[in-house]
Amino acid sequence: MGIQAETLYVLDEQERIVAINEPLDMQPPAVFIGTTTEGPVIRFRQDLPLALIDELLRVTADSLDIVQLCRVIERYKKVTDIWIGPAYAYQNGEASNEREPDVLLIDESNRHLLKKHFPFLHDELSAHVPAVGYMLNGEVVSVCCSARRSAKAAEASLKTIDACRGRGIAPRVVKAWCEEVSRAGLLPLYSTSWDNVSSQKVAQKLGLRPYGMDFNISTE
């Protein structure tokens, strides 16, 4: 879970959250909590006062009381969003040298295939490699790329156009992305929210290992 925190966020020397680890001008959450069987991993945003951090650590010492956490944070800034969901890791050993015929690695030579359905990734491809796409009727209709990367891991981002959902395409591109990340010597990570049932089904179909739960609170 510590590796995931390093992958999702830019941390300072005290392991405080400085920024989101991707080229977007977005404020990071005030608190990130990753829970595992070995205990929680907690990271606080850089601007939070030490007194507030001490109070949050006290509140989370025995259990994860979301309501109480929000009450404490509201003394500092208004809570705007709460995100919670399972976290998975890929553990299928060595990457296969063969890729399904309709699955392709996206690079500078073929990134034009992203322009119709995935213009953001087309423009920012270099920041999200490796990226893998699924071709249907001459178009990329599903992509899995690296939302965020660190020296140890990469976090998946999966998108499929509405017309092609429910066809079993998503697991194929996620699997190929995981293999590309593994081939690069990094740990493939995949996380989602509890209300995203389809994303959880992708993880289950691939046999991804659930290693914990992510929870974060964002503020103004």
mmCIF file of C-alpha atoms in Angstrom:
data_model
loop_
_atom_site.group_PDB
_atom_site.id
_atom_site.type_symbol
_atom_site.label_atom_id
_atom_site.label_comp_id
_atom_site.label_asym_id
_atom_site.label_seq_id
_atom_site.Cartn_x
_atom_site.Cartn_y
_atom_site.Cartn_z
ATOM 1 C CA MET A 1 0.000 0.000 0.000
ATOM 2 C CA GLY A 2 2.950 2.301 0.581
ATOM 3 C CA ILE A 3 4.005 1.669 -3.039
ATOM 4 C CA GLN A 4 0.553 2.677 -4.230
ATOM 5 C CA ALA A 5 0.677 5.927 -2.236
ATOM 6 C CA GLU A 6 4.045 6.725 -3.853
ATOM 7 C CA THR A 7 2.532 6.012 -7.258
ATOM 8 C CA LEU A 8 -0.675 8.015 -6.833
ATOM 9 C CA TYR A 9 0.919 11.093 -5.274
ATOM 10 C CA VAL A 10 4.037 13.219 -5.172
ATOM 11 C CA LEU A 11 5.286 13.035 -1.580
ATOM 12 C CA ASP A 12 7.756 15.226 0.282
ATOM 13 C CA GLU A 13 10.503 14.032 2.642
ATOM 14 C CA GLN A 14 7.964 13.667 5.457
ATOM 15 C CA GLU A 15 5.715 11.615 3.150
ATOM 16 C CA ARG A 16 3.164 14.438 2.986
ATOM 17 C CA ILE A 17 1.096 14.718 -0.195
ATOM 18 C CA VAL A 18 2.368 17.564 -2.367
ATOM 19 C CA ALA A 19 0.466 16.870 -5.596
ATOM 20 C CA ILE A 20 -1.300 14.258 -7.683
ATOM 21 C CA ASN A 21 1.261 12.266 -9.670
ATOM 22 C CA GLU A 22 0.002 13.164 -13.142
ATOM 23 C CA PRO A 23 0.105 16.281 -15.350
ATOM 24 C CA LEU A 24 -3.259 17.692 -14.244
ATOM 25 C CA ASP A 25 -3.853 20.873 -12.284
ATOM 26 C CA MET A 26 -5.932 19.206 -9.569
ATOM 27 C CA GLN A 27 -5.710 19.578 -5.821
ATOM 28 C CA PRO A 28 -4.784 16.292 -4.133
ATOM 29 C CA PRO A 29 -6.967 14.871 -1.352
ATOM 30 C CA ALA A 30 -6.505 16.099 2.179
ATOM 31 C CA VAL A 31 -6.137 12.541 3.459
ATOM 32 C CA PHE A 32 -5.298 9.223 1.822
ATOM 33 C CA ILE A 33 -5.813 6.040 3.823
ATOM 34 C CA GLY A 34 -4.915 2.630 2.448
ATOM 35 C CA THR A 35 -6.015 -0.265 4.614
ATOM 36 C CA THR A 36 -4.512 -3.753 4.465
ATOM 37 C CA THR A 37 -4.334 -6.782 6.737
ATOM 38 C CA GLU A 38 -1.004 -5.392 7.951
ATOM 39 C CA GLY A 39 -2.572 -2.109 9.034
ATOM 40 C CA PRO A 40 -3.292 1.293 7.515
ATOM 41 C CA VAL A 41 -1.033 3.496 5.417
ATOM 42 C CA ILE A 42 -1.983 7.138 5.975
ATOM 43 C CA ARG A 43 -0.751 10.174 4.063
ATOM 44 C CA PHE A 44 -1.763 13.775 4.715
ATOM 45 C CA ARG A 45 -1.714 16.742 2.376
ATOM 46 C CA GLN A 46 1.206 19.088 2.907
ATOM 47 C CA ASP A 47 -0.851 22.085 4.052
ATOM 48 C CA LEU A 48 -2.713 20.364 6.905
ATOM 49 C CA PRO A 49 -1.764 21.797 10.332
ATOM 50 C CA LEU A 50 0.092 19.455 12.685
ATOM 51 C CA ALA A 51 -2.653 19.762 15.305
ATOM 52 C CA LEU A 52 -5.212 18.569 12.763
ATOM 53 C CA ILE A 53 -2.991 15.663 11.726
ATOM 54 C CA ASP A 54 -2.587 14.617 15.370
ATOM 55 C CA GLU A 55 -6.367 14.658 15.784
ATOM 56 C CA LEU A 56 -6.882 12.624 12.605
ATOM 57 C CA LEU A 57 -4.320 10.061 13.752
ATOM 58 C CA ARG A 58 -6.159 9.786 17.062
ATOM 59 C CA VAL A 59 -9.483 9.258 15.299
ATOM 60 C CA THR A 60 -8.046 6.532 13.040
ATOM 61 C CA ALA A 61 -6.066 4.758 15.766
ATOM 62 C CA ASP A 62 -8.624 2.007 16.367
ATOM 63 C CA SER A 63 -10.992 2.069 13.379
ATOM 64 C CA LEU A 64 -11.921 3.926 10.207
ATOM 65 C CA ASP A 65 -14.826 6.164 11.243
ATOM 66 C CA ILE A 66 -15.594 8.115 8.078
ATOM 67 C CA VAL A 67 -18.161 10.399 9.688
ATOM 68 C CA GLN A 68 -15.794 11.368 12.497
ATOM 69 C CA LEU A 69 -12.920 11.900 10.060
ATOM 70 C CA CYS A 70 -15.037 14.302 8.025
ATOM 71 C CA ARG A 71 -16.108 16.187 11.119
ATOM 72 C CA VAL A 72 -12.504 16.716 12.143
ATOM 73 C CA ILE A 73 -11.425 17.834 8.651
ATOM 74 C CA GLU A 74 -14.409 20.202 8.379
ATOM 75 C CA ARG A 75 -12.868 22.250 11.187
ATOM 76 C CA TYR A 76 -10.129 23.129 8.719
ATOM 77 C CA LYS A 77 -11.799 23.106 5.304
ATOM 78 C CA LYS A 78 -15.098 21.999 3.813
ATOM 79 C CA VAL A 79 -15.163 18.380 2.613
ATOM 80 C CA THR A 80 -16.112 18.196 -1.074
ATOM 81 C CA ASP A 81 -15.691 14.513 -1.928
ATOM 82 C CA ILE A 82 -15.175 11.077 -0.404
ATOM 83 C CA TRP A 83 -13.736 8.202 -2.446
ATOM 84 C CA ILE A 84 -13.484 4.592 -1.345
ATOM 85 C CA GLY A 85 -12.835 1.329 -3.148
ATOM 86 C CA PRO A 86 -10.790 -1.871 -3.479
ATOM 87 C CA ALA A 87 -7.178 -2.017 -4.646
ATOM 88 C CA TYR A 88 -5.717 -4.888 -6.685
ATOM 89 C CA ALA A 89 -2.309 -6.008 -7.941
ATOM 90 C CA TYR A 90 -1.360 -8.206 -10.900
ATOM 91 C CA GLN A 91 0.553 -11.331 -9.929
ATOM 92 C CA ASN A 92 0.464 -13.683 -12.891
ATOM 93 C CA GLY A 93 4.191 -14.176 -13.182
ATOM 94 C CA GLU A 94 6.106 -13.695 -16.405
ATOM 95 C CA ALA A 95 4.563 -11.645 -19.184
ATOM 96 C CA SER A 96 3.479 -13.500 -22.300
ATOM 97 C CA ASN A 97 5.346 -12.790 -25.523
ATOM 98 C CA GLU A 98 2.132 -13.165 -27.510
ATOM 99 C CA ARG A 99 -0.673 -10.599 -27.642
ATOM 100 C CA GLU A 100 -4.218 -11.119 -28.901
ATOM 101 C CA PRO A 101 -4.564 -10.102 -32.564
ATOM 102 C CA ASP A 102 -6.945 -7.190 -31.883
ATOM 103 C CA VAL A 103 -4.903 -5.838 -28.952
ATOM 104 C CA LEU A 104 -2.056 -3.482 -29.764
ATOM 105 C CA LEU A 105 0.549 -1.442 -27.942
ATOM 106 C CA ILE A 106 0.003 2.269 -28.560
ATOM 107 C CA ASP A 107 3.114 4.337 -29.287
ATOM 108 C CA GLU A 108 4.046 7.398 -31.322
ATOM 109 C CA SER A 109 3.751 5.447 -34.568
ATOM 110 C CA ASN A 110 0.056 4.665 -34.132
ATOM 111 C CA ARG A 111 -1.247 7.100 -31.545
ATOM 112 C CA HIS A 112 -3.394 8.733 -34.259
ATOM 113 C CA LEU A 113 -5.752 5.789 -33.692
ATOM 114 C CA LEU A 114 -6.680 7.367 -30.331
ATOM 115 C CA LYS A 115 -7.784 10.713 -31.708
ATOM 116 C CA LYS A 116 -11.434 9.868 -32.415
ATOM 117 C CA HIS A 117 -12.482 8.310 -29.103
ATOM 118 C CA PHE A 118 -9.632 9.143 -26.715
ATOM 119 C CA PRO A 119 -8.334 12.630 -27.641
ATOM 120 C CA PHE A 120 -6.860 13.339 -24.192
ATOM 121 C CA LEU A 121 -4.676 10.243 -24.304
ATOM 122 C CA HIS A 122 -3.728 11.080 -27.896
ATOM 123 C CA ASP A 123 -2.410 14.466 -26.743
ATOM 124 C CA GLU A 124 -0.776 13.249 -23.514
ATOM 125 C CA LEU A 125 0.403 9.771 -24.511
ATOM 126 C CA SER A 126 4.003 10.203 -23.365
ATOM 127 C CA ALA A 127 2.833 10.766 -19.775
ATOM 128 C CA HIS A 128 0.709 7.607 -19.700
ATOM 129 C CA VAL A 129 2.791 4.815 -21.208
ATOM 130 C CA PRO A 130 2.499 1.960 -21.560
ATOM 131 C CA ALA A 131 -0.872 2.219 -23.277
ATOM 132 C CA VAL A 132 -2.724 -0.675 -24.849
ATOM 133 C CA GLY A 133 -5.744 -0.482 -27.154
ATOM 134 C CA TYR A 134 -8.360 -2.820 -28.583
ATOM 135 C CA MET A 135 -9.104 -2.482 -32.280
ATOM 136 C CA LEU A 136 -12.590 -2.995 -33.715
ATOM 137 C CA ASN A 137 -13.532 -2.095 -37.275
ATOM 138 C CA GLY A 138 -10.344 -0.109 -37.684
ATOM 139 C CA GLU A 139 -10.836 1.961 -34.524
ATOM 140 C CA VAL A 140 -9.452 1.812 -30.982
ATOM 141 C CA VAL A 141 -12.561 1.330 -28.850
ATOM 142 C CA SER A 142 -10.968 0.531 -25.486
ATOM 143 C CA VAL A 143 -7.708 1.595 -23.850
ATOM 144 C CA CYS A 144 -5.795 0.787 -20.709
ATOM 145 C CA CYS A 145 -2.908 3.086 -19.883
ATOM 146 C CA SER A 146 -0.825 4.237 -16.939
ATOM 147 C CA ALA A 147 -2.794 6.860 -15.065
ATOM 148 C CA ARG A 148 0.196 7.373 -12.760
ATOM 149 C CA ARG A 149 3.694 5.909 -12.566
ATOM 150 C CA SER A 150 6.468 5.748 -10.013
ATOM 151 C CA ALA A 151 9.851 4.062 -9.867
ATOM 152 C CA LYS A 152 8.168 0.921 -8.536
ATOM 153 C CA ALA A 153 4.654 0.691 -9.963
ATOM 154 C CA ALA A 154 2.048 1.944 -12.425
ATOM 155 C CA GLU A 155 -1.647 2.513 -11.748
ATOM 156 C CA ALA A 156 -4.101 1.493 -14.479
ATOM 157 C CA SER A 157 -6.651 3.709 -16.190
ATOM 158 C CA LEU A 158 -9.295 1.872 -18.217
ATOM 159 C CA LYS A 159 -11.758 3.390 -20.679
ATOM 160 C CA THR A 160 -14.115 1.733 -23.167
ATOM 161 C CA ILE A 161 -16.561 3.533 -25.449
ATOM 162 C CA ASP A 162 -20.206 3.034 -24.466
ATOM 163 C CA ALA A 163 -21.129 1.069 -27.589
ATOM 164 C CA CYS A 164 -18.505 -1.594 -26.824
ATOM 165 C CA ARG A 165 -19.062 -2.176 -23.133
ATOM 166 C CA GLY A 166 -20.178 -5.580 -21.932
ATOM 167 C CA ARG A 167 -18.383 -7.468 -24.718
ATOM 168 C CA GLY A 168 -15.465 -8.772 -22.671
ATOM 169 C CA ILE A 169 -13.030 -6.320 -24.242
ATOM 170 C CA ALA A 170 -11.884 -4.575 -21.053
ATOM 171 C CA PRO A 171 -10.210 -7.615 -19.434
ATOM 172 C CA ARG A 172 -8.176 -8.179 -22.595
ATOM 173 C CA VAL A 173 -6.676 -4.699 -22.671
ATOM 174 C CA VAL A 174 -6.069 -4.630 -18.908
ATOM 175 C CA LYS A 175 -4.271 -7.978 -19.076
ATOM 176 C CA ALA A 176 -2.081 -6.764 -21.942
ATOM 177 C CA TRP A 177 -1.335 -3.535 -20.059
ATOM 178 C CA CYS A 178 -0.391 -5.493 -16.924
ATOM 179 C CA GLU A 179 2.006 -7.605 -18.960
ATOM 180 C CA GLU A 180 3.616 -4.524 -20.514
ATOM 181 C CA VAL A 181 4.063 -2.942 -17.083
ATOM 182 C CA SER A 182 5.536 -6.165 -15.700
ATOM 183 C CA ARG A 183 7.885 -6.342 -18.677
ATOM 184 C CA ALA A 184 9.133 -2.857 -17.729
ATOM 185 C CA GLY A 185 9.983 -4.113 -14.240
ATOM 186 C CA LEU A 186 7.105 -2.305 -12.526
ATOM 187 C CA LEU A 187 4.230 -3.571 -10.373
ATOM 188 C CA PRO A 188 0.846 -3.247 -12.154
ATOM 189 C CA LEU A 189 -1.793 -1.766 -9.833
ATOM 190 C CA TYR A 190 -5.537 -1.531 -10.448
ATOM 191 C CA SER A 191 -7.989 0.243 -8.172
ATOM 192 C CA THR A 192 -11.597 1.296 -8.471
ATOM 193 C CA SER A 193 -14.557 2.530 -6.426
ATOM 194 C CA TRP A 194 -17.035 0.309 -4.635
ATOM 195 C CA ASP A 195 -19.895 1.570 -6.820
ATOM 196 C CA ASN A 196 -18.073 0.675 -10.058
ATOM 197 C CA VAL A 197 -19.231 -2.930 -10.261
ATOM 198 C CA SER A 198 -18.152 -3.430 -13.883
ATOM 199 C CA SER A 199 -14.582 -2.406 -13.038
ATOM 200 C CA GLN A 200 -14.528 -4.826 -10.124
ATOM 201 C CA LYS A 201 -15.715 -7.596 -12.441
ATOM 202 C CA VAL A 202 -12.751 -6.902 -14.725
ATOM 203 C CA ALA A 203 -10.399 -7.388 -11.779
ATOM 204 C CA GLN A 204 -12.150 -10.617 -10.811
ATOM 205 C CA LYS A 205 -12.036 -12.037 -14.357
ATOM 206 C CA LEU A 206 -8.288 -11.437 -14.482
ATOM 207 C CA GLY A 207 -7.679 -12.936 -11.059
ATOM 208 C CA LEU A 208 -6.091 -9.744 -9.765
ATOM 209 C CA ARG A 209 -5.055 -9.953 -6.131
ATOM 210 C CA PRO A 210 -7.049 -7.687 -3.788
ATOM 211 C CA TYR A 211 -4.503 -6.295 -1.344
ATOM 212 C CA GLY A 212 -6.437 -3.545 0.396
ATOM 213 C CA MET A 213 -8.880 -0.675 0.252
ATOM 214 C CA ASP A 214 -8.285 2.945 -0.727
ATOM 215 C CA PHE A 215 -10.011 5.823 0.996
ATOM 216 C CA ASN A 216 -9.496 9.526 0.518
ATOM 217 C CA ILE A 217 -11.181 12.779 1.479
ATOM 218 C CA SER A 218 -10.976 15.902 -0.671
ATOM 219 C CA THR A 219 -11.584 19.471 0.458
ATOM 220 C CA GLU A 220 -12.027 22.922 -0.980
#
